[in-house]
Amino acid sequence: MDFILTNIKQMVTNLGHGQEPVKGQAMKEVGLKEGWAIRVKDGIIDSVGPEAEILSARDENTEIVDLQGKLLLPGFVEPHTHLVYAGDRAHEWALKQQGVPYLEILAQGGGILDTVRQTRSAGKEALKEQTAKRLETMKRGGITTVEIKSGYGLDTATELLQLEVVKELQEEQPLDLVATFMGAHATPPEYKDNPQAFVDLVINEMLPAVEKQGIAEFCDVFCEAGVFSPEDSLRILEAGIEHNLRPKIHADELGVSGGSRIAAQIKAVSAEHLMETDEEGMELMAEAGVIGVLLPATSFNLAKGTYAQARKMLEKNMALALSTDANPGSSPTENMQFVLSVACLYLKLSPEEAIMAATLNAAHAIGRGDLVGSLDPGKQADFVIMDAPSIDYLPYHFASNHVSQVYKKGVPLL
Ligand code: NIG
Ligand code: FE
């Protein structure tokens, strides 16, 4: 399989950034090219450059595909989802509309715990079917790699089952999946009166079982007042490292949780949400090389008007990624293009910075920066083809799907 994609109006290459996450000022450097073409051989990017140059190197077996003036971007990388769950929480949406806070709903046994009940009783086939449908939506929206967290089981068997679902779906659909164990997502009702015993269960029973099962690569914790303390989060992430799981953390989503300090201390791969992070937290994370994964669709849906201070984070030279946070509670969406719009409007990112955050930096946030996220020769031929006149048009024309084709490892998926 050898082909060249030609007649590309604008191409986002993300070239020239080496192997490291792209920080601060450099995030706007997406390597935008007009009149360039790209050659793919056996699912891998072979070469990229001015069209005449790429075409002159072809041989008789090279197929030419005319993209008719569309845009080409690296496939979106989705670095933070909670996709394996059953049912929905549409019934709670009204409570939120009445002003009941997210953590209050959780404290009353709803929220995450409502989804835990639905997930525990769903069974593997139903979970797979519902997750596959969400992945299909992501694929149609131009996402080619997806991180997925457990965390709606909160008992060892169901946590392992969620990770098993990820593994089986990896075999049955084309997107690359990356699994994260997040047993510390909430304290389940059976440990309500003894939350420390649940932390012990995560450390002493779940983490060894997850390592033995061998599916998850990362460990994540919801560090938030009333959920898991900074001390417990640190204990869990340290234990995760001992079980070969790289640390990630949900930090400062609803208040200054202390999570960004823990992220810096443990040199987490990424810290997620950061809606309330203070400047010191930003500085510590920048210093420690923690990638900030921002989830502005969650801010949008929580509707408190609080957004992460992305511009400050860039000033402090952090590397930022973007994600949908797809989950049934705080962010019921699979739409990365919508996230780009919200990121530009409310995080004040430029279209270039937002695209970098949803491609190359998102890949780094899930340990895939060497494989995807840019058009460097040798990387996987994962592209999204957009029917739009310019990259600026993508966030501007919001809440629509501009995708006309998606390539995964050189295979057109639509
Ligand atoms: O990233 N904050 C914790 N976890 C998810 C929400 C999960 C849920 O509400 O079901 C989040 O926002
Ligand atoms: Fe999340």
XYZ file of C-alpha atoms and ligand atoms in Angstrom:
427
model
C 0.000 0.000 0.000
C 1.655 3.159 -1.277
C -0.225 6.392 -1.915
C 0.170 10.157 -2.054
C -2.480 12.587 -0.819
C -2.472 15.650 -3.079
C -4.359 18.900 -3.626
C -4.353 19.818 0.062
C -5.272 23.437 0.754
C -3.714 23.562 4.220
C -1.779 20.904 6.051
C -1.001 20.998 9.784
C 2.306 19.156 10.113
C 3.459 19.830 13.698
C 6.965 19.241 12.332
C 10.156 20.296 14.058
C 9.314 19.592 17.682
C 11.479 16.521 18.266
C 10.466 14.043 20.951
C 9.389 16.439 23.695
C 5.971 17.939 24.502
C 5.569 21.391 22.975
C 5.650 24.131 25.618
C 4.461 27.698 26.014
C 5.177 29.996 23.081
C 6.122 27.134 20.779
C 2.600 25.702 20.871
C 1.502 27.972 18.052
C 4.100 26.486 15.719
C 1.958 23.920 13.939
C 3.985 23.983 10.720
C 1.073 25.025 8.531
C 1.790 24.313 4.843
C -0.033 25.126 1.635
C 0.562 23.105 -1.508
C 2.223 20.228 0.302
C 1.557 16.537 -0.231
C 2.137 13.459 1.890
C 3.199 9.954 0.912
C 2.144 6.901 2.918
C 3.664 3.445 2.670
C 2.267 0.464 4.568
C 0.396 2.627 7.036
C 3.404 4.768 7.913
C 4.228 8.327 6.834
C 6.980 7.994 4.236
C 7.558 11.607 3.246
C 5.951 15.003 3.386
C 6.846 18.129 1.437
C 5.995 20.417 -1.487
C 3.632 18.555 -3.818
C 5.884 18.623 -6.905
C 8.743 17.138 -4.902
C 6.643 14.345 -3.394
C 5.045 13.516 -6.759
C 8.374 13.384 -8.578
C 9.572 10.623 -6.247
C 6.592 8.329 -6.964
C 6.803 5.057 -8.887
C 4.236 3.223 -11.027
C 2.643 1.531 -8.013
C 1.984 4.750 -6.131
C -1.674 5.679 -6.036
C -2.567 9.382 -6.182
C -5.500 10.539 -4.040
C -6.869 14.013 -4.817
C -8.190 15.695 -1.652
C -9.847 18.447 -3.686
C -8.608 21.384 -1.698
C -9.530 20.071 1.730
C -7.425 20.372 4.895
C -5.250 17.653 6.394
C -4.372 17.461 10.088
C -2.804 14.744 12.205
C -5.669 12.662 13.633
C -6.948 14.067 16.913
C -5.604 12.326 19.996
C -8.055 12.163 22.885
C -5.975 11.922 26.099
C -8.666 11.728 28.815
C -11.965 9.848 28.721
C -14.188 7.789 30.962
C -15.790 5.937 28.021
C -16.539 2.539 29.557
C -19.782 3.110 31.436
C -23.385 2.035 31.250
C -26.423 4.240 30.853
C -26.499 7.986 31.313
C -27.253 10.634 33.943
C -29.703 12.782 32.025
C -31.985 12.597 35.087
C -29.368 14.475 37.148
C -28.973 17.239 34.654
C -32.092 18.946 35.987
C -30.586 18.976 39.511
C -27.540 20.731 38.153
C -29.826 23.211 36.406
C -31.407 23.943 39.771
C -27.966 24.782 41.092
C -27.127 21.620 43.074
C -23.299 21.394 42.981
C -21.554 18.434 41.328
C -19.857 17.336 44.575
C -23.146 17.637 46.480
C -24.815 15.204 44.066
C -21.861 12.834 44.568
C -22.022 13.187 48.368
C -25.704 12.177 48.226
C -24.784 8.936 46.465
C -25.501 10.148 42.921
C -23.089 11.409 40.278
C -20.206 9.006 39.717
C -21.854 6.564 42.148
C -25.028 6.507 40.060
C -22.943 5.468 37.039
C -21.146 2.903 39.228
C -24.498 1.250 39.999
C -25.456 1.171 36.328
C -22.010 -0.087 35.284
C -21.805 -2.836 37.910
C -25.088 -4.321 36.770
C -24.606 -3.935 33.015
C -22.464 -6.950 32.107
C -19.572 -7.033 29.670
C -21.495 -7.204 26.416
C -23.652 -4.183 27.189
C -20.591 -2.224 28.300
C -18.759 -3.120 25.119
C -21.673 -2.236 22.920
C -22.201 1.161 24.537
C -18.496 1.997 24.528
C -18.120 0.941 20.890
C -20.872 3.363 19.946
C -19.040 6.227 21.674
C -15.808 5.280 19.915
C -17.660 5.318 16.610
C -18.780 8.897 17.326
C -15.192 9.846 18.154
C -13.944 8.266 14.936
C -16.460 10.192 12.848
C -15.283 13.359 14.573
C -11.672 12.801 13.570
C -10.208 11.208 16.715
C -7.770 8.381 15.939
C -6.285 7.529 19.374
C -8.228 7.419 22.645
C -7.237 7.097 26.282
C -9.877 5.377 28.416
C -10.039 5.242 32.219
C -11.708 2.705 34.449
C -13.341 4.056 37.604
C -17.031 3.138 37.416
C -16.500 -0.275 39.003
C -14.852 0.670 42.308
C -14.588 -3.024 43.112
C -11.733 -5.138 41.841
C -13.796 -7.321 39.513
C -15.619 -4.471 37.777
C -12.489 -2.328 37.465
C -10.742 -5.254 35.760
C -13.829 -5.809 33.612
C -13.739 -2.215 32.363
C -10.083 -2.635 31.378
C -10.958 -5.946 29.711
C -13.577 -4.113 27.645
C -10.862 -1.708 26.466
C -8.640 -4.621 25.496
C -11.364 -6.402 23.554
C -12.452 -3.225 21.778
C -8.841 -2.689 20.748
C -9.167 -5.878 18.724
C -12.572 -5.048 17.264
C -12.347 -1.461 16.040
C -9.650 0.614 14.339
C -8.780 3.389 16.826
C -5.770 2.940 19.103
C -6.821 2.725 22.742
C -4.707 3.468 25.816
C -5.964 2.193 29.174
C -5.718 3.951 32.534
C -6.671 2.413 35.863
C -8.693 4.860 37.953
C -10.023 2.806 40.841
C -9.667 5.936 42.997
C -12.445 7.808 41.200
C -14.823 7.906 44.197
C -15.343 5.978 47.421
C -18.034 3.335 46.836
C -21.036 3.115 49.207
C -19.774 -0.055 50.907
C -16.757 1.948 52.185
C -18.673 5.124 52.976
C -17.918 4.871 56.692
C -14.329 3.797 56.226
C -12.831 5.536 53.201
C -9.267 4.739 54.294
C -10.044 1.048 53.926
C -10.998 1.746 50.299
C -7.654 3.482 49.683
C -6.006 0.366 51.147
C -8.091 -1.822 48.845
C -6.979 0.179 45.793
C -3.341 -0.142 46.866
C -3.233 -3.675 48.202
C -5.724 -5.499 46.022
C -6.639 -3.544 42.874
C -3.188 -2.318 41.820
C -1.546 -5.777 42.003
C -4.521 -7.270 40.112
C -4.346 -4.553 37.444
C -0.624 -5.113 36.992
C -1.168 -8.849 36.702
C -3.925 -8.339 34.131
C -1.457 -6.221 32.143
C -3.857 -3.944 30.237
C -3.488 -0.532 31.898
C -0.483 1.758 31.336
C -1.408 4.646 33.629
C -2.881 5.182 37.089
C -5.129 8.179 37.740
C -6.742 9.567 40.931
C -9.519 12.118 41.480
C -7.767 14.488 43.911
C -10.470 16.828 45.182
C -11.841 17.966 48.558
C -14.345 15.318 49.664
C -13.057 12.760 47.171
C -9.349 11.793 47.569
C -6.951 13.948 49.590
C -3.501 14.944 48.285
C -1.951 12.495 50.775
C -4.087 9.568 49.630
C -3.593 10.535 45.990
C 0.172 10.510 46.486
C 0.074 7.115 48.210
C -2.009 5.626 45.406
C 0.107 7.082 42.597
C 3.330 5.960 44.287
C 1.906 2.469 44.654
C 0.867 2.653 40.983
C 4.459 3.401 39.964
C 5.560 0.306 41.887
C 3.081 -1.642 39.775
C 4.423 -0.170 36.528
C 1.623 2.340 36.016
C 2.676 5.874 35.113
C 0.954 8.597 37.180
C -1.787 10.968 36.047
C -4.037 13.022 38.295
C -7.396 14.825 38.212
C -6.371 18.072 39.916
C -8.031 21.348 40.899
C -11.265 20.643 39.001
C -13.670 22.128 41.517
C -11.337 23.806 43.984
C -7.602 24.151 44.686
C -7.239 20.484 45.618
C -3.488 20.306 46.104
C -3.402 17.993 43.113
C -1.096 20.138 41.016
C 1.523 20.041 43.780
C 1.242 16.264 43.977
C 1.544 16.107 40.178
C 4.774 18.097 40.336
C 6.141 16.178 43.303
C 5.611 12.790 41.687
C 6.480 14.071 38.190
C 3.145 12.908 36.823
C 2.916 12.544 33.061
C -0.079 14.861 33.163
C -2.429 16.735 35.459
C -5.980 17.103 34.235
C -8.690 19.794 34.534
C -6.702 22.516 36.411
C -9.693 24.854 36.376
C -8.776 26.315 39.753
C -4.983 25.950 39.715
C -3.030 28.826 41.268
C 0.149 30.325 39.837
C 2.424 28.449 42.184
C 0.875 25.172 41.098
C 1.460 26.134 37.468
C 5.092 26.999 38.153
C 5.717 23.731 39.979
C 4.168 21.716 37.162
C 6.070 23.635 34.482
C 9.293 22.977 36.372
C 8.507 19.263 36.736
C 7.491 18.860 33.073
C 3.889 17.876 33.862
C 1.581 18.275 30.850
C -1.617 20.186 31.640
C -4.619 18.438 30.086
C -7.415 20.989 29.887
C -11.071 19.995 29.519
C -13.048 23.108 28.643
C -16.171 21.163 27.633
C -16.403 20.146 31.299
C -16.243 23.802 32.359
C -18.864 24.580 29.728
C -21.179 21.848 30.991
C -20.644 22.539 34.697
C -21.696 26.071 33.722
C -20.019 27.851 36.615
C -18.170 30.177 34.272
C -14.824 28.901 35.559
C -12.233 27.992 32.938
C -8.605 26.957 33.304
C -6.196 29.878 33.000
C -4.524 28.545 29.907
C -2.742 31.775 28.935
C -1.080 31.958 32.336
C -0.036 28.335 32.024
C 1.548 29.094 28.654
C 3.335 32.106 30.125
C 4.763 29.761 32.746
C 5.949 27.554 29.872
C 3.689 24.568 30.491
C 2.815 22.154 27.689
C -0.972 21.954 27.278
C -3.223 19.285 25.812
C -6.976 19.293 25.227
C -9.587 16.624 25.798
C -13.346 16.098 25.780
C -13.296 14.367 29.209
C -16.092 12.244 27.676
C -18.087 10.888 30.636
C -21.758 10.613 31.624
C -21.641 13.327 34.291
C -19.436 16.356 33.961
C -18.951 16.165 30.178
C -21.334 14.005 28.147
C -19.780 14.614 24.735
C -17.352 12.907 22.367
C -16.823 16.012 20.241
C -13.208 17.212 20.031
C -14.077 19.841 17.400
C -16.436 21.455 19.892
C -13.609 21.364 22.451
C -11.421 23.319 20.006
C -14.088 26.018 19.807
C -14.548 26.268 23.578
C -10.763 26.300 24.026
C -10.409 29.219 21.637
C -13.367 31.143 23.024
C -12.860 30.641 26.752
C -9.290 29.430 27.293
C -8.201 32.070 24.781
C -6.060 29.667 22.799
C -5.425 30.455 19.163
C -6.656 27.877 16.630
C -3.017 26.780 16.171
C -2.446 26.305 19.902
C -5.718 24.416 20.270
C -4.839 22.085 17.398
C -1.363 21.439 18.827
C -3.024 20.656 22.167
C -5.441 18.171 20.584
C -2.795 16.383 18.517
C 0.913 16.283 19.395
C 0.697 17.334 23.051
C -2.286 15.049 23.601
C -0.174 12.210 22.203
C 2.623 13.039 24.659
C 0.103 13.107 27.515
C -0.622 9.413 26.917
C 2.873 8.253 26.027
C 2.277 8.142 22.264
C 4.327 11.166 21.186
C 6.738 8.906 19.305
C 3.967 7.300 17.225
C 1.270 9.881 16.455
C 0.367 13.554 16.720
C 2.516 14.983 13.922
C 3.360 14.225 10.293
C 6.977 13.272 10.976
C 8.069 10.489 8.597
C 8.072 7.191 10.462
C 4.942 7.981 12.469
C 1.595 6.272 11.872
C -0.419 7.620 8.954
C -3.278 8.890 11.154
C -4.990 11.874 9.537
C -8.210 13.776 9.644
C -9.374 15.420 6.407
C -11.515 18.503 6.989
C -13.969 20.040 4.587
C -13.206 23.628 5.577
C -11.523 26.588 3.906
C -8.889 27.170 6.618
C -7.869 25.884 10.031
C -9.328 29.034 11.597
C -12.698 27.946 10.254
C -12.720 24.825 12.439
C -13.177 26.494 15.861
C -15.058 29.403 14.290
C -17.851 27.284 12.807
C -18.623 25.603 16.105
C -20.534 22.459 17.061
C -20.521 21.076 13.522
C -18.645 18.076 12.218
C -16.264 19.231 9.466
C -14.666 15.810 8.950
C -14.798 14.370 5.463
C -12.386 11.440 5.952
C -10.327 9.824 8.662
C -7.203 7.760 7.998
C -5.933 5.316 10.597
C -2.569 3.687 9.836
C -3.126 4.621 6.209
C -6.632 3.108 5.977
C -9.595 5.384 5.194
C -12.254 4.716 7.816
C -15.330 6.560 6.510
O -13.160 14.112 34.840
N -13.798 14.398 37.995
C -13.955 13.206 37.986
N -14.242 12.460 36.936
C -14.908 12.905 35.774
C -16.371 12.968 35.945
C -16.970 11.655 36.099
C -18.450 11.661 36.236
O -19.077 12.662 36.607
O -19.013 10.568 35.986
C -14.287 14.186 35.278
O -14.921 15.247 35.272
Fe -12.040 13.008 33.931
